[in-house]
Amino acid sequence: MLNMSVFMSESPQDLVSTFHRRVVLFPEAVLVFNTDANIIKVDKQTLTMFGLEHEQEVIGKSFYDLIVDQDKENVKAAFQKILVDKNIYGLQCNALKKDGSYLRISANGSVFTDSQGIPQEIIVVVHDITPHLSELEQVREAERQLSEAQQIAHF
């Protein structure tokens, strides 16, 4: 997990480019939202992760537009919680790529406030955990098959 406090001394305007320079080796996507959950900035990894070609495809859109219907209420509740708690860690949900396929994501985020403590922007780091879940499913299936083989062997 990335430590968001490292970036707290920087202005929100410079944050995404600085953040991107610092995590360019990682597969995480970085998105910045306004307090209505509208996307105001993304990095190149976000475009790649969601199968997009240009920032304009998502800038100004609601983050909820990228979330599958069955997870939207949970994500909306988490978004409201981040505005109060100022941080969120490990939010998992299913997201939609441009081609209609799904990916499972895990998100961590922090709120940036003005001098009066009023939330201004939310920066979220998103990780595609789909490959990890596929591997976990394969391990579980192998364990199930092994258990069945062991039960047959004992008869």
PDB file of C-alpha atoms in Angstrom:
ATOM      1  CA  MET A   1       0.000   0.000   0.000  1.00  0.00           C
ATOM      2  CA  LEU A   2       1.285   3.435  -0.875  1.00  0.00           C
ATOM      3  CA  ASN A   3       1.647   6.006   1.880  1.00  0.00           C
ATOM      4  CA  MET A   4      -0.524   8.951   0.861  1.00  0.00           C
ATOM      5  CA  SER A   5       0.904  11.226   3.583  1.00  0.00           C
ATOM      6  CA  VAL A   6       4.112  11.570   1.563  1.00  0.00           C
ATOM      7  CA  PHE A   7       2.180  13.727  -0.893  1.00  0.00           C
ATOM      8  CA  MET A   8       0.224  15.897   1.536  1.00  0.00           C
ATOM      9  CA  SER A   9       2.636  18.834   1.321  1.00  0.00           C
ATOM     10  CA  GLU A  10       2.017  19.284  -2.393  1.00  0.00           C
ATOM     11  CA  SER A  11      -0.748  21.299  -3.999  1.00  0.00           C
ATOM     12  CA  PRO A  12      -3.575  19.285  -5.554  1.00  0.00           C
ATOM     13  CA  GLN A  13      -2.735  20.812  -8.938  1.00  0.00           C
ATOM     14  CA  ASP A  14       0.778  19.326  -8.897  1.00  0.00           C
ATOM     15  CA  LEU A  15      -0.122  16.163  -7.071  1.00  0.00           C
ATOM     16  CA  VAL A  16      -1.044  13.886  -9.981  1.00  0.00           C
ATOM     17  CA  SER A  17       2.084  14.611 -12.001  1.00  0.00           C
ATOM     18  CA  THR A  18       4.297  14.262  -8.920  1.00  0.00           C
ATOM     19  CA  PHE A  19       2.487  11.112  -7.861  1.00  0.00           C
ATOM     20  CA  HIS A  20       2.848   9.646 -11.336  1.00  0.00           C
ATOM     21  CA  ARG A  21       6.592  10.353 -11.372  1.00  0.00           C
ATOM     22  CA  ARG A  22       6.987   8.600  -8.027  1.00  0.00           C
ATOM     23  CA  VAL A  23       4.936   5.490  -8.868  1.00  0.00           C
ATOM     24  CA  VAL A  24       5.615   5.138 -12.570  1.00  0.00           C
ATOM     25  CA  LEU A  25       6.979   1.632 -12.002  1.00  0.00           C
ATOM     26  CA  PHE A  26       3.784   0.418 -10.367  1.00  0.00           C
ATOM     27  CA  PRO A  27       0.658  -0.796 -12.187  1.00  0.00           C
ATOM     28  CA  GLU A  28      -1.685   1.411 -10.165  1.00  0.00           C
ATOM     29  CA  ALA A  29      -3.928   3.963 -11.813  1.00  0.00           C
ATOM     30  CA  VAL A  30      -4.325   7.423 -10.297  1.00  0.00           C
ATOM     31  CA  LEU A  31      -7.590   9.349 -10.525  1.00  0.00           C
ATOM     32  CA  VAL A  32      -8.576  12.711  -9.050  1.00  0.00           C
ATOM     33  CA  PHE A  33     -12.239  13.483  -8.300  1.00  0.00           C
ATOM     34  CA  ASN A  34     -14.159  16.509  -7.203  1.00  0.00           C
ATOM     35  CA  THR A  35     -16.460  16.162  -4.208  1.00  0.00           C
ATOM     36  CA  ASP A  36     -19.334  15.029  -6.458  1.00  0.00           C
ATOM     37  CA  ALA A  37     -17.277  12.000  -7.622  1.00  0.00           C
ATOM     38  CA  ASN A  38     -16.714  13.518 -11.058  1.00  0.00           C
ATOM     39  CA  ILE A  39     -13.340  12.679 -12.564  1.00  0.00           C
ATOM     40  CA  ILE A  40     -11.133  15.724 -13.037  1.00  0.00           C
ATOM     41  CA  LYS A  41      -7.724  14.135 -13.754  1.00  0.00           C
ATOM     42  CA  VAL A  42      -6.361  10.703 -14.650  1.00  0.00           C
ATOM     43  CA  ASP A  43      -2.952   9.306 -15.460  1.00  0.00           C
ATOM     44  CA  LYS A  44      -1.945   7.143 -18.439  1.00  0.00           C
ATOM     45  CA  GLN A  45      -2.258   3.938 -16.428  1.00  0.00           C
ATOM     46  CA  THR A  46      -5.928   4.742 -15.827  1.00  0.00           C
ATOM     47  CA  LEU A  47      -6.465   4.943 -19.573  1.00  0.00           C
ATOM     48  CA  THR A  48      -4.701   1.615 -20.063  1.00  0.00           C
ATOM     49  CA  MET A  49      -6.520  -0.103 -17.195  1.00  0.00           C
ATOM     50  CA  PHE A  50      -9.960   0.918 -18.437  1.00  0.00           C
ATOM     51  CA  GLY A  51      -9.189   0.459 -22.147  1.00  0.00           C
ATOM     52  CA  LEU A  52      -9.454   4.157 -22.958  1.00  0.00           C
ATOM     53  CA  GLU A  53      -7.534   6.148 -25.528  1.00  0.00           C
ATOM     54  CA  HIS A  54      -7.944   9.745 -24.332  1.00  0.00           C
ATOM     55  CA  GLU A  55      -8.482  11.527 -21.014  1.00  0.00           C
ATOM     56  CA  GLN A  56     -11.509  13.256 -22.543  1.00  0.00           C
ATOM     57  CA  GLU A  57     -13.351   9.930 -22.488  1.00  0.00           C
ATOM     58  CA  VAL A  58     -13.613  10.128 -18.678  1.00  0.00           C
ATOM     59  CA  ILE A  59     -12.886  13.703 -17.600  1.00  0.00           C
ATOM     60  CA  GLY A  60     -16.083  15.224 -16.224  1.00  0.00           C
ATOM     61  CA  LYS A  61     -17.844  11.868 -15.941  1.00  0.00           C
ATOM     62  CA  SER A  62     -18.938  10.343 -12.694  1.00  0.00           C
ATOM     63  CA  PHE A  63     -16.711   7.630 -11.266  1.00  0.00           C
ATOM     64  CA  TYR A  64     -19.913   5.664 -10.744  1.00  0.00           C
ATOM     65  CA  ASP A  65     -20.198   5.342 -14.535  1.00  0.00           C
ATOM     66  CA  LEU A  66     -17.150   3.051 -14.377  1.00  0.00           C
ATOM     67  CA  ILE A  67     -18.676   0.796 -11.711  1.00  0.00           C
ATOM     68  CA  VAL A  68     -20.976  -2.164 -12.384  1.00  0.00           C
ATOM     69  CA  ASP A  69     -24.571  -1.629 -11.270  1.00  0.00           C
ATOM     70  CA  GLN A  70     -24.537  -4.155  -8.413  1.00  0.00           C
ATOM     71  CA  ASP A  71     -21.553  -2.372  -6.756  1.00  0.00           C
ATOM     72  CA  LYS A  72     -22.644   1.257  -7.238  1.00  0.00           C
ATOM     73  CA  GLU A  73     -24.474   1.654  -3.919  1.00  0.00           C
ATOM     74  CA  ASN A  74     -21.496   0.287  -1.988  1.00  0.00           C
ATOM     75  CA  VAL A  75     -19.110   2.605  -3.856  1.00  0.00           C
ATOM     76  CA  LYS A  76     -21.402   5.603  -3.303  1.00  0.00           C
ATOM     77  CA  ALA A  77     -21.477   4.858   0.433  1.00  0.00           C
ATOM     78  CA  ALA A  78     -17.683   4.526   0.464  1.00  0.00           C
ATOM     79  CA  PHE A  79     -17.345   7.842  -1.359  1.00  0.00           C
ATOM     80  CA  GLN A  80     -19.492   9.579   1.252  1.00  0.00           C
ATOM     81  CA  LYS A  81     -17.414   7.937   3.972  1.00  0.00           C
ATOM     82  CA  ILE A  82     -14.138   9.184   2.482  1.00  0.00           C
ATOM     83  CA  LEU A  83     -15.454  12.754   2.598  1.00  0.00           C
ATOM     84  CA  VAL A  84     -15.906  12.355   6.360  1.00  0.00           C
ATOM     85  CA  ASP A  85     -12.971  10.091   7.269  1.00  0.00           C
ATOM     86  CA  LYS A  86     -10.561  11.733   4.770  1.00  0.00           C
ATOM     87  CA  ASN A  87      -9.117   8.322   3.769  1.00  0.00           C
ATOM     88  CA  ILE A  88     -10.252   4.973   2.473  1.00  0.00           C
ATOM     89  CA  TYR A  89      -8.291   1.763   2.092  1.00  0.00           C
ATOM     90  CA  GLY A  90      -9.008  -1.482   0.302  1.00  0.00           C
ATOM     91  CA  LEU A  91     -12.367  -0.662  -1.266  1.00  0.00           C
ATOM     92  CA  GLN A  92     -13.061  -3.482  -3.723  1.00  0.00           C
ATOM     93  CA  CYS A  93     -15.599  -3.468  -6.514  1.00  0.00           C
ATOM     94  CA  ASN A  94     -16.156  -4.522 -10.099  1.00  0.00           C
ATOM     95  CA  ALA A  95     -15.511  -1.910 -12.752  1.00  0.00           C
ATOM     96  CA  LEU A  96     -16.304  -1.711 -16.449  1.00  0.00           C
ATOM     97  CA  LYS A  97     -13.769  -1.310 -19.190  1.00  0.00           C
ATOM     98  CA  LYS A  98     -14.612   0.571 -22.380  1.00  0.00           C
ATOM     99  CA  ASP A  99     -15.109  -2.721 -24.263  1.00  0.00           C
ATOM    100  CA  GLY A 100     -17.730  -3.848 -21.716  1.00  0.00           C
ATOM    101  CA  SER A 101     -15.514  -6.372 -19.946  1.00  0.00           C
ATOM    102  CA  TYR A 102     -15.136  -6.363 -16.184  1.00  0.00           C
ATOM    103  CA  LEU A 103     -12.185  -5.925 -13.915  1.00  0.00           C
ATOM    104  CA  ARG A 104     -11.986  -6.239 -10.155  1.00  0.00           C
ATOM    105  CA  ILE A 105     -10.344  -3.226  -8.567  1.00  0.00           C
ATOM    106  CA  SER A 106      -9.071  -2.283  -5.151  1.00  0.00           C
ATOM    107  CA  ALA A 107      -8.912   1.419  -4.310  1.00  0.00           C
ATOM    108  CA  ASN A 108      -7.184   3.564  -1.692  1.00  0.00           C
ATOM    109  CA  GLY A 109      -7.844   7.267  -1.470  1.00  0.00           C
ATOM    110  CA  SER A 110      -7.343  10.495   0.414  1.00  0.00           C
ATOM    111  CA  VAL A 111      -9.203  13.792   0.530  1.00  0.00           C
ATOM    112  CA  PHE A 112      -7.454  17.115   0.046  1.00  0.00           C
ATOM    113  CA  THR A 113      -9.025  19.986   1.923  1.00  0.00           C
ATOM    114  CA  ASP A 114      -8.758  23.750   1.802  1.00  0.00           C
ATOM    115  CA  SER A 115      -7.409  25.808   4.712  1.00  0.00           C
ATOM    116  CA  GLN A 116     -10.794  25.552   6.463  1.00  0.00           C
ATOM    117  CA  GLY A 117     -10.796  21.758   6.218  1.00  0.00           C
ATOM    118  CA  ILE A 118     -13.460  21.631   3.504  1.00  0.00           C
ATOM    119  CA  PRO A 119     -12.918  18.764   1.030  1.00  0.00           C
ATOM    120  CA  GLN A 120     -11.797  19.982  -2.401  1.00  0.00           C
ATOM    121  CA  GLU A 121     -10.445  16.956  -4.269  1.00  0.00           C
ATOM    122  CA  ILE A 122     -10.063  13.242  -3.730  1.00  0.00           C
ATOM    123  CA  ILE A 123      -7.099  11.346  -5.091  1.00  0.00           C
ATOM    124  CA  VAL A 124      -7.602   7.616  -5.528  1.00  0.00           C
ATOM    125  CA  VAL A 125      -5.081   4.923  -6.390  1.00  0.00           C
ATOM    126  CA  VAL A 126      -6.707   1.973  -8.150  1.00  0.00           C
ATOM    127  CA  HIS A 127      -5.168  -1.459  -8.573  1.00  0.00           C
ATOM    128  CA  ASP A 128      -6.524  -4.121 -10.939  1.00  0.00           C
ATOM    129  CA  ILE A 129      -6.727  -7.246  -8.786  1.00  0.00           C
ATOM    130  CA  THR A 130      -8.430  -9.366 -11.459  1.00  0.00           C
ATOM    131  CA  PRO A 131      -5.305 -11.465 -12.184  1.00  0.00           C
ATOM    132  CA  HIS A 132      -4.838 -12.188  -8.480  1.00  0.00           C
ATOM    133  CA  LEU A 133      -8.427 -13.360  -8.145  1.00  0.00           C
ATOM    134  CA  SER A 134      -8.039 -15.656 -11.165  1.00  0.00           C
ATOM    135  CA  GLU A 135      -4.955 -17.196  -9.582  1.00  0.00           C
ATOM    136  CA  LEU A 136      -6.798 -17.608  -6.280  1.00  0.00           C
ATOM    137  CA  GLU A 137      -9.696 -19.324  -8.061  1.00  0.00           C
ATOM    138  CA  GLN A 138      -7.250 -21.710  -9.752  1.00  0.00           C
ATOM    139  CA  VAL A 139      -5.675 -22.580  -6.392  1.00  0.00           C
ATOM    140  CA  ARG A 140      -9.096 -23.185  -4.839  1.00  0.00           C
ATOM    141  CA  GLU A 141     -10.115 -25.406  -7.754  1.00  0.00           C
ATOM    142  CA  ALA A 142      -6.888 -27.396  -7.449  1.00  0.00           C
ATOM    143  CA  GLU A 143      -7.502 -27.784  -3.696  1.00  0.00           C
ATOM    144  CA  ARG A 144     -11.055 -28.970  -4.370  1.00  0.00           C
ATOM    145  CA  GLN A 145      -9.830 -31.525  -6.907  1.00  0.00           C
ATOM    146  CA  LEU A 146      -7.133 -32.726  -4.518  1.00  0.00           C
ATOM    147  CA  SER A 147      -9.692 -33.109  -1.732  1.00  0.00           C
ATOM    148  CA  GLU A 148     -11.969 -35.135  -4.023  1.00  0.00           C
ATOM    149  CA  ALA A 149      -9.073 -37.356  -5.091  1.00  0.00           C
ATOM    150  CA  GLN A 150      -8.097 -37.920  -1.458  1.00  0.00           C
ATOM    151  CA  GLN A 151     -11.678 -38.872  -0.557  1.00  0.00           C
ATOM    152  CA  ILE A 152     -11.827 -41.348  -3.458  1.00  0.00           C
ATOM    153  CA  ALA A 153      -8.488 -42.828  -2.428  1.00  0.00           C
ATOM    154  CA  HIS A 154      -9.764 -43.506   1.099  1.00  0.00           C
ATOM    155  CA  PHE A 155     -12.729 -45.611  -0.073  1.00  0.00           C
TER     156      PHE A 155
END
